[in-house]
PDB file of C-alpha atoms in Angstrom:
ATOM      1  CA  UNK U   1      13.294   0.324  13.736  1.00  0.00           C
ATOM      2  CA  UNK U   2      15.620  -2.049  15.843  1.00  0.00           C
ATOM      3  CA  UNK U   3      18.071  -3.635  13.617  1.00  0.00           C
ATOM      4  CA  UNK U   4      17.128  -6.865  14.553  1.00  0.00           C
ATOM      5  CA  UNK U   5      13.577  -6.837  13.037  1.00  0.00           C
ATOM      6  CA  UNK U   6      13.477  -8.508  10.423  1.00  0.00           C
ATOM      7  CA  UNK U   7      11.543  -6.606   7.586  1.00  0.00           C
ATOM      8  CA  UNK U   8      13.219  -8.583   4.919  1.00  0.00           C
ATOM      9  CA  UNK U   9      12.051 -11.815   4.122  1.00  0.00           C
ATOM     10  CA  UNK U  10      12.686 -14.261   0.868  1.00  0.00           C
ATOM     11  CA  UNK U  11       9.218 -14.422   0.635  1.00  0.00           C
ATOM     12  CA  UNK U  12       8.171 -10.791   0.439  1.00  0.00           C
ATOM     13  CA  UNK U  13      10.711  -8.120   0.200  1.00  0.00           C
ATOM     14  CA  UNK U  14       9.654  -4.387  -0.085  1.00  0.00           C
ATOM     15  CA  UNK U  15      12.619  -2.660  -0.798  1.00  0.00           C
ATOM     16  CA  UNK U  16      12.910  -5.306  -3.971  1.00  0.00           C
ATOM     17  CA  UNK U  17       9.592  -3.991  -4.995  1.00  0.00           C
ATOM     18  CA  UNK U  18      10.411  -0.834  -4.831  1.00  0.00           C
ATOM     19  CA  UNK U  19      13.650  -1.197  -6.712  1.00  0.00           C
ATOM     20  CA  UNK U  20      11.595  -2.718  -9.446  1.00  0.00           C
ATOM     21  CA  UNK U  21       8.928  -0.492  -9.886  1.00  0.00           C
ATOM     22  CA  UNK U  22       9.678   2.540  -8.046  1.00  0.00           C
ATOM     23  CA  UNK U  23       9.721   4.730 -11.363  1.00  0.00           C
ATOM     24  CA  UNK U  24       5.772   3.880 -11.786  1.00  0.00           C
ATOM     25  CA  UNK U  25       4.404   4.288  -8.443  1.00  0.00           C
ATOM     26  CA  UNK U  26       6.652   7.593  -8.052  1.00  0.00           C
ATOM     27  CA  UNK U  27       5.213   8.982 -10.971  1.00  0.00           C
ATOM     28  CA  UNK U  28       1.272   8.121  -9.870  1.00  0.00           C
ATOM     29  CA  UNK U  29       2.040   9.469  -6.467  1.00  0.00           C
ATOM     30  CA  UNK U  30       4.361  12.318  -7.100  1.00  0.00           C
ATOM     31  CA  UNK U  31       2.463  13.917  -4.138  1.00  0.00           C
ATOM     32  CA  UNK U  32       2.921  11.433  -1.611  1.00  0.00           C
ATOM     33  CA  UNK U  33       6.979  11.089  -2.506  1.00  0.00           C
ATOM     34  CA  UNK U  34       6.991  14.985  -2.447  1.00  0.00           C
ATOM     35  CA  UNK U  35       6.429  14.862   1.596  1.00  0.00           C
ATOM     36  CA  UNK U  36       8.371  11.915   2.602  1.00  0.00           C
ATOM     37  CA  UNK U  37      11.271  13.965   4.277  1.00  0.00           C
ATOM     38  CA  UNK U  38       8.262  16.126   5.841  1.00  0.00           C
ATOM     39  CA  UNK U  39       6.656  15.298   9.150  1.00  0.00           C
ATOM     40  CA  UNK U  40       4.212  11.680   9.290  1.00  0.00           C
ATOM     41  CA  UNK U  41       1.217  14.046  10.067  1.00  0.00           C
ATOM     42  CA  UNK U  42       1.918  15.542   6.608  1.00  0.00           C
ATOM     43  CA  UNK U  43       2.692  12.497   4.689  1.00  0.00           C
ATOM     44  CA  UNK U  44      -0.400  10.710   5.835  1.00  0.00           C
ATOM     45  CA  UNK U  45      -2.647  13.598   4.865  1.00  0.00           C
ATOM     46  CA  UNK U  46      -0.927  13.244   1.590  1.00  0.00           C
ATOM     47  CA  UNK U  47      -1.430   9.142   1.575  1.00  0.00           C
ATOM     48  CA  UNK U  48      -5.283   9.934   2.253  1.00  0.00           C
ATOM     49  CA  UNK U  49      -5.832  12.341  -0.083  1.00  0.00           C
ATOM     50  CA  UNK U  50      -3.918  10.313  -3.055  1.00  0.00           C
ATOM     51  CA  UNK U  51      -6.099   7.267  -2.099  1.00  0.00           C
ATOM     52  CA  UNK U  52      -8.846   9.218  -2.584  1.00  0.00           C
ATOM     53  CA  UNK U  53      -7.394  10.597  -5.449  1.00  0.00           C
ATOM     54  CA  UNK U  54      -6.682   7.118  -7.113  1.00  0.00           C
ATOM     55  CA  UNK U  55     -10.348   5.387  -6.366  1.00  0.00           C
ATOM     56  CA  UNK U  56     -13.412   5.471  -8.676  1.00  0.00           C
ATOM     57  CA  UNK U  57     -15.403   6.811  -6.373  1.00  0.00           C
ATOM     58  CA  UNK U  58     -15.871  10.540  -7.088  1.00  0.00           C
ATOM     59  CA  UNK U  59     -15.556  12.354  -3.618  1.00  0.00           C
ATOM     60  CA  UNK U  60     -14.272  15.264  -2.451  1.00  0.00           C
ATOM     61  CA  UNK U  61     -13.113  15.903   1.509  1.00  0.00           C
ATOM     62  CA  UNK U  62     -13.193  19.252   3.096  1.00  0.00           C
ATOM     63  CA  UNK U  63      -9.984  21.402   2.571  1.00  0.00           C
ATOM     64  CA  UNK U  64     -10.040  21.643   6.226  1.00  0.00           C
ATOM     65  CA  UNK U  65      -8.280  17.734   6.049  1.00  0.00           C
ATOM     66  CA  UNK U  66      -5.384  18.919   4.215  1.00  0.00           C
ATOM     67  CA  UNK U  67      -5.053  22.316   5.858  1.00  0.00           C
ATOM     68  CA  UNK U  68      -4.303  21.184   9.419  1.00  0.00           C
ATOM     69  CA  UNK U  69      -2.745  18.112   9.082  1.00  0.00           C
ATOM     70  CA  UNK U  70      -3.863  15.552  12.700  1.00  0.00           C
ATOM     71  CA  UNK U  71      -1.147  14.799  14.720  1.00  0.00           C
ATOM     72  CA  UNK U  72       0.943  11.580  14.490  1.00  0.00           C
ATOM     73  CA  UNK U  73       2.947  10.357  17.434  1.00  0.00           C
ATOM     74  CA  UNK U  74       5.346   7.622  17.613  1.00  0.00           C
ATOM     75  CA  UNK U  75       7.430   4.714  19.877  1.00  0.00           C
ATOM     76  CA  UNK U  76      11.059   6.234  19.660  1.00  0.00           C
ATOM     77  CA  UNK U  77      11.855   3.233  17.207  1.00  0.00           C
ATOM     78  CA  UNK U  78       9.812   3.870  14.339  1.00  0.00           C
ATOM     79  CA  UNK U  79      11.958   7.513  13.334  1.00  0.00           C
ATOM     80  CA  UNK U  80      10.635  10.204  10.852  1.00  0.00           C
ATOM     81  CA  UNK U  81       8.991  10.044   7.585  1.00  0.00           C
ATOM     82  CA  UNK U  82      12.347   9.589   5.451  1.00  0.00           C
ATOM     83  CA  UNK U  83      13.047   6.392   7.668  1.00  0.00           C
ATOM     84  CA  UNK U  84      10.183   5.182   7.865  1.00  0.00           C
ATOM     85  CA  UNK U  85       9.865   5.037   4.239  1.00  0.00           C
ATOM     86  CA  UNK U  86      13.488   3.607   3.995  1.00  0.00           C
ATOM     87  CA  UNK U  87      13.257   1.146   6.843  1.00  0.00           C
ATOM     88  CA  UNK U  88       9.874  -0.473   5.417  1.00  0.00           C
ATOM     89  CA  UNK U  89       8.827   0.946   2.327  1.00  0.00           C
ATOM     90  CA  UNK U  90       5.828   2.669   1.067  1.00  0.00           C
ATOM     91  CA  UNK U  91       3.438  -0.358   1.316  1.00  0.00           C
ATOM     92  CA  UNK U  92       3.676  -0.727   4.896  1.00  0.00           C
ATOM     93  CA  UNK U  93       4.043   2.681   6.039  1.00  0.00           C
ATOM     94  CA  UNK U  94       0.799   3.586   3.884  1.00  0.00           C
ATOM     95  CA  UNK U  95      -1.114   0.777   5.890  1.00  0.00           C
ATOM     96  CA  UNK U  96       0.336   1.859   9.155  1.00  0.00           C
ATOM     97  CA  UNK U  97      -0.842   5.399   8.710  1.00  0.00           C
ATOM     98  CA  UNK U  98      -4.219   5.110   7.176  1.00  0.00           C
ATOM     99  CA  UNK U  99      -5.869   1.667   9.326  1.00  0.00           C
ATOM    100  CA  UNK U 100      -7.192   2.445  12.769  1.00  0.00           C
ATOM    101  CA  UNK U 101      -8.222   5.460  12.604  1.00  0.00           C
ATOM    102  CA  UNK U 102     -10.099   8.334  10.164  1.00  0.00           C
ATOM    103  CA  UNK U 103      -7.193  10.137   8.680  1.00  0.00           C
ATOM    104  CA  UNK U 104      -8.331  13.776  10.640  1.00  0.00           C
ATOM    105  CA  UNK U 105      -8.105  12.210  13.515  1.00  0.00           C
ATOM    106  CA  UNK U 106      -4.813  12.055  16.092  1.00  0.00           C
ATOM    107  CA  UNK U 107      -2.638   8.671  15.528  1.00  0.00           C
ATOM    108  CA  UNK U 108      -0.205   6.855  17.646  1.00  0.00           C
ATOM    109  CA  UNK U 109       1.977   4.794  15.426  1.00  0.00           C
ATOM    110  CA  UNK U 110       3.583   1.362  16.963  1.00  0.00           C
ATOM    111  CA  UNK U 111       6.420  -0.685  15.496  1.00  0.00           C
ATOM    112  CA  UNK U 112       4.169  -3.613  16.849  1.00  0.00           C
ATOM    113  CA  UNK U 113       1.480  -1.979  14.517  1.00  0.00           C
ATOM    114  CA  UNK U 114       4.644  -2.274  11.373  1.00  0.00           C
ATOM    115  CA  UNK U 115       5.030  -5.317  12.011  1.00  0.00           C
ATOM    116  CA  UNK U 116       1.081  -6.667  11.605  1.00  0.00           C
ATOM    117  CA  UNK U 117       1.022  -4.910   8.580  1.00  0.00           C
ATOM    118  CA  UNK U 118       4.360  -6.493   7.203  1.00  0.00           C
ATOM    119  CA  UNK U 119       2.914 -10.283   8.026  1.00  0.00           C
ATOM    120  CA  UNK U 120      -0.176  -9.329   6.243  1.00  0.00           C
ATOM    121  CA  UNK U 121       1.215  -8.021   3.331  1.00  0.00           C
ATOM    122  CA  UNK U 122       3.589 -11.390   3.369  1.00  0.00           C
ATOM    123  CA  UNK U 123       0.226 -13.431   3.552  1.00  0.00           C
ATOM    124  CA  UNK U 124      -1.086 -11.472   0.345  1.00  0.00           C
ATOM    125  CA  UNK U 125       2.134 -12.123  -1.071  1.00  0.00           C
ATOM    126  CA  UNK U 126       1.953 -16.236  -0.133  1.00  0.00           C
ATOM    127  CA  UNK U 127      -1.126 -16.230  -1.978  1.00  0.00           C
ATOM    128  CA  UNK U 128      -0.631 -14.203  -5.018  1.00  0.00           C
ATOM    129  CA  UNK U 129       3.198 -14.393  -6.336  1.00  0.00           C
ATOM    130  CA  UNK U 130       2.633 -18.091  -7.973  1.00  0.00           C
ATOM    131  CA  UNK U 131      -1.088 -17.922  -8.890  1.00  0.00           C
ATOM    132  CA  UNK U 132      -2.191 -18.324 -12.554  1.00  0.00           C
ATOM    133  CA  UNK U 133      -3.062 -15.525 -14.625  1.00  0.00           C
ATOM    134  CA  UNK U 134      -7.061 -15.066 -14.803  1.00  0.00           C
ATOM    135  CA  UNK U 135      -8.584 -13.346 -17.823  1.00  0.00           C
ATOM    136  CA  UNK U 136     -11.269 -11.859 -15.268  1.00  0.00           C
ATOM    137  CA  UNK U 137     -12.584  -8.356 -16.355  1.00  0.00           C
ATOM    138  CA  UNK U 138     -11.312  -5.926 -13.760  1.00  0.00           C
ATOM    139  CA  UNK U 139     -13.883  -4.392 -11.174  1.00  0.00           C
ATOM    140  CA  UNK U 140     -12.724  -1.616  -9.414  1.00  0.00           C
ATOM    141  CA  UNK U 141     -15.919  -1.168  -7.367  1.00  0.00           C
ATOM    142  CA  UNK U 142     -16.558  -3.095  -4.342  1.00  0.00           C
ATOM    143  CA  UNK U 143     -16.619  -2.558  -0.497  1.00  0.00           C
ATOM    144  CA  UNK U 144     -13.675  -0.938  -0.370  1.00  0.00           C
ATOM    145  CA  UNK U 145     -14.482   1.518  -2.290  1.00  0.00           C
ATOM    146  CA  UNK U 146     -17.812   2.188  -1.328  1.00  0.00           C
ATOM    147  CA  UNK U 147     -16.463   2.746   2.152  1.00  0.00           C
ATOM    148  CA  UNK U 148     -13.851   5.395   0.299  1.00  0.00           C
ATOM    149  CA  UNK U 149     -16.888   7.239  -0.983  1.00  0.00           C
ATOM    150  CA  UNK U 150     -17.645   8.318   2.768  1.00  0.00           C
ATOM    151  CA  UNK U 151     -14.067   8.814   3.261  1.00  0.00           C
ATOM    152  CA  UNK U 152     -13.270   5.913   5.909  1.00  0.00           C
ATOM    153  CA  UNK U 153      -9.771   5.393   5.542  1.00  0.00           C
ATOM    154  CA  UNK U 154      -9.270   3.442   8.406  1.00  0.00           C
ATOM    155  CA  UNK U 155     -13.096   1.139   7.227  1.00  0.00           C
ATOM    156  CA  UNK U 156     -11.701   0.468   4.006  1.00  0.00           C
ATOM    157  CA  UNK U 157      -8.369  -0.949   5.077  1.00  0.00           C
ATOM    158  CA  UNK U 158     -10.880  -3.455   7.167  1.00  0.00           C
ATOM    159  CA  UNK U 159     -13.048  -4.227   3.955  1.00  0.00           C
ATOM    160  CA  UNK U 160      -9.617  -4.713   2.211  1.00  0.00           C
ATOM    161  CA  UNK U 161      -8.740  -7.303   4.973  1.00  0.00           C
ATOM    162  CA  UNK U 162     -11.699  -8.828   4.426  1.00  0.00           C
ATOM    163  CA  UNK U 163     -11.969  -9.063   0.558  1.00  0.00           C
ATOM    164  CA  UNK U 164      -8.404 -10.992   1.466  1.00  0.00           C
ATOM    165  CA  UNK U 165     -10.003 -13.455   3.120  1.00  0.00           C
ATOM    166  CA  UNK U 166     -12.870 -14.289   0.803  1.00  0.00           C
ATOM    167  CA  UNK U 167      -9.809 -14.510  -1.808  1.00  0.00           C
ATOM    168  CA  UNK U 168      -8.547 -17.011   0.597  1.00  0.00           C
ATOM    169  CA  UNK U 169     -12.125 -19.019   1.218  1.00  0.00           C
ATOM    170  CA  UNK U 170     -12.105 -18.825  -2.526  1.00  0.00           C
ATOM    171  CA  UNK U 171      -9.300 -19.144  -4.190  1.00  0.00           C
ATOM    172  CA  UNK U 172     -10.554 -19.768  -7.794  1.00  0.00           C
ATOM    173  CA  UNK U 173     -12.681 -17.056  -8.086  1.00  0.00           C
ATOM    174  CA  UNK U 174     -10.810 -14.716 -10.856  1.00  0.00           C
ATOM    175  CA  UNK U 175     -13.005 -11.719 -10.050  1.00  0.00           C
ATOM    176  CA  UNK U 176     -12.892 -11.793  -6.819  1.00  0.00           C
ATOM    177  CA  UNK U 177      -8.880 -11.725  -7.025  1.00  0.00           C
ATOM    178  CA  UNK U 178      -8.941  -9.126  -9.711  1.00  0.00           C
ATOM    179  CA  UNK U 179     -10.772  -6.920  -7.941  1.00  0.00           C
ATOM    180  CA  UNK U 180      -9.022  -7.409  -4.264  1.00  0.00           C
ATOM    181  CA  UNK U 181      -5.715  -6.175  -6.477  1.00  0.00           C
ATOM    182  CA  UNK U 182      -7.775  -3.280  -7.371  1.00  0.00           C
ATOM    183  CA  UNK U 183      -8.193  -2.519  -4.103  1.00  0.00           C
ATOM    184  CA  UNK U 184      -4.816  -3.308  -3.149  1.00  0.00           C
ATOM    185  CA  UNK U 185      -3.401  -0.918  -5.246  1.00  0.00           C
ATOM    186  CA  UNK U 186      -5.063   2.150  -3.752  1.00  0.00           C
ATOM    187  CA  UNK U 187      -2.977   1.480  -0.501  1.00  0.00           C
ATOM    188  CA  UNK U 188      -0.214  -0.856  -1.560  1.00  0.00           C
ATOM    189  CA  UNK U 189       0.674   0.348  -4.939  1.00  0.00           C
ATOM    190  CA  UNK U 190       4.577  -1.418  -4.731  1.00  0.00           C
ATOM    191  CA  UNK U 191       3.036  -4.825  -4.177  1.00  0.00           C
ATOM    192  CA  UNK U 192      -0.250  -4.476  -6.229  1.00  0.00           C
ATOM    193  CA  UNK U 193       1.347  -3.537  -8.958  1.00  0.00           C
ATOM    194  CA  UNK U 194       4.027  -6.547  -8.886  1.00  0.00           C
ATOM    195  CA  UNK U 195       0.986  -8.933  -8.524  1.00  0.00           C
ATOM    196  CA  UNK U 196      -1.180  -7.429 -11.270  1.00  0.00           C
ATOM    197  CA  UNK U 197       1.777  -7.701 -13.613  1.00  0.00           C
ATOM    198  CA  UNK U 198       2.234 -11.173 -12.487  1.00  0.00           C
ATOM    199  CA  UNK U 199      -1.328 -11.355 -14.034  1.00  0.00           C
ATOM    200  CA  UNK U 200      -0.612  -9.643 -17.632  1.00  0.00           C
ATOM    201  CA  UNK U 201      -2.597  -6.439 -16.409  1.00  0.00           C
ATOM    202  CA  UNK U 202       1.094  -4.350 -16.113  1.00  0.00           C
ATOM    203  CA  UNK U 203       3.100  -3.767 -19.355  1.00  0.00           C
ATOM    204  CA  UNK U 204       6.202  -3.045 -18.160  1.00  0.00           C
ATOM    205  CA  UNK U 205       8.758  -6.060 -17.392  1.00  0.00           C
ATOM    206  CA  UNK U 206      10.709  -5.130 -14.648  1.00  0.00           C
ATOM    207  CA  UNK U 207      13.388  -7.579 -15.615  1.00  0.00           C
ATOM    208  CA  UNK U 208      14.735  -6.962 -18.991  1.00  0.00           C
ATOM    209  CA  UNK U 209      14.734  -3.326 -17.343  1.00  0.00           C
ATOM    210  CA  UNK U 210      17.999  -2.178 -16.485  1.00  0.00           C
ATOM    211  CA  UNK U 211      18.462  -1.363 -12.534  1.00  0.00           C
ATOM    212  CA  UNK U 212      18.669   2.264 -12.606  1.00  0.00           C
ATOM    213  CA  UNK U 213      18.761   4.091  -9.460  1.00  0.00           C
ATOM    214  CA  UNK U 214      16.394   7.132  -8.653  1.00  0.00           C
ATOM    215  CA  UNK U 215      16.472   9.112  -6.062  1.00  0.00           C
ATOM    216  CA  UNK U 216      11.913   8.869  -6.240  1.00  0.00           C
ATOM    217  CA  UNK U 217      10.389   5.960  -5.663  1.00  0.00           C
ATOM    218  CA  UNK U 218      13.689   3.931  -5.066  1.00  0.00           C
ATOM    219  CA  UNK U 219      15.005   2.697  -1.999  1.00  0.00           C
ATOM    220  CA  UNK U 220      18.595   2.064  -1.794  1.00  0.00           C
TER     221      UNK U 220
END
């Protein structure tokens, strides 16, 4: 990435996230942090397949899918897996590599496509860092999903956006926002799981924790 991008913000930083609960989301997806130095074909086969993996829908995708990996190409400033995940963090790279298109097909990857994906991620952070907790019951079924049982990647990221926006339009509806951090978690684990702590559903307090350094999970 060019090193005046700014990927940081007050507002929404991933790399904090990561720092805080990098032992947790390392541990669920063990098999996506086992790839990152690979190729981005190969880590976005793994993405898919942990998605799929973490859902409630019960599906299962040809082996074929994991066997021979589609290709991923890239502008000369977005860099390989490792620095990828480094430069913006799992969040973003997982949104970068699974919208647009079904994960067996061929991918072109754009920092101008990073950056969309960083601003919408801040906008989901705008809306949920200071919001109340809600004692809704949580529902992890809804369009998303149901677009997951057909294995869409790329269709639910799009029914994620749009879950956002009816959180938006509706901003006091508990289960609506319960289940849209559902959702969120399948693709953004780093950031879901910060929110749905925010909201009592996460035990661990990432602040009385000391700052321990791990070479999984945790960017420097």
């Amino acid at each position: 990435m060019s090193q005046d991008t700014l990927y940081i913000s007050s507002e929404y930083n991933p790399h904090s996230l990561q720092c805080d609960w990098g032992f947790i989301v390392s541990a669920e997806r063990r098999d996506v942090f086992e790839v990152i130095p690979d190729s981005l074909a190969t880590i976005r086969t793994a993405l898919y397949f942990s998605v799929l993996k973490a859902s409630p829908p019960d599906f299962s995708p040809p082996p074929s899918q994991r066997d021979h990996p589609a290709k991923v190409t890239t502008d000369e400033t977005v860099g390989n897996g490792a620095q990828l995940y480094h430069e913006v963090g799992f969040d973003i790279m997982s949104l970068a590599l699974l919208a647009d298109v079904p994960a067996h097909r061929p991918l072109h990857l754009t920092q101008n496509s990073l950056i969309g994906h960083w601003r919408w991620l801040r906008d989901v952070w705008r809306v949920g860092y200071s919001r109340p907790q809600f004692t809704a019951t949580m529902d992890t079924r809804n369009a998303v999903t149901e677009v997951l049982r057909n294995g869409k990647n790329n269709l639910a990221i799009a029914e994620l956006r749009n879950l956002f926006k009816k959180v938006q339009q509706d901003p006091h509806n508990a289960e609506l926002y319960i289940s849209f951090l559902s959702s969120l978690s399948l693709f953004c684990p780093f950031i879901a799981t910060e929110l749905l702590w925010r909201q009592g559903r996460i035990e661990q307090d990432p602040i009385s924790r000391p700052r321990t350094k791990d070479k999984e999970g945790i960017a420097e």
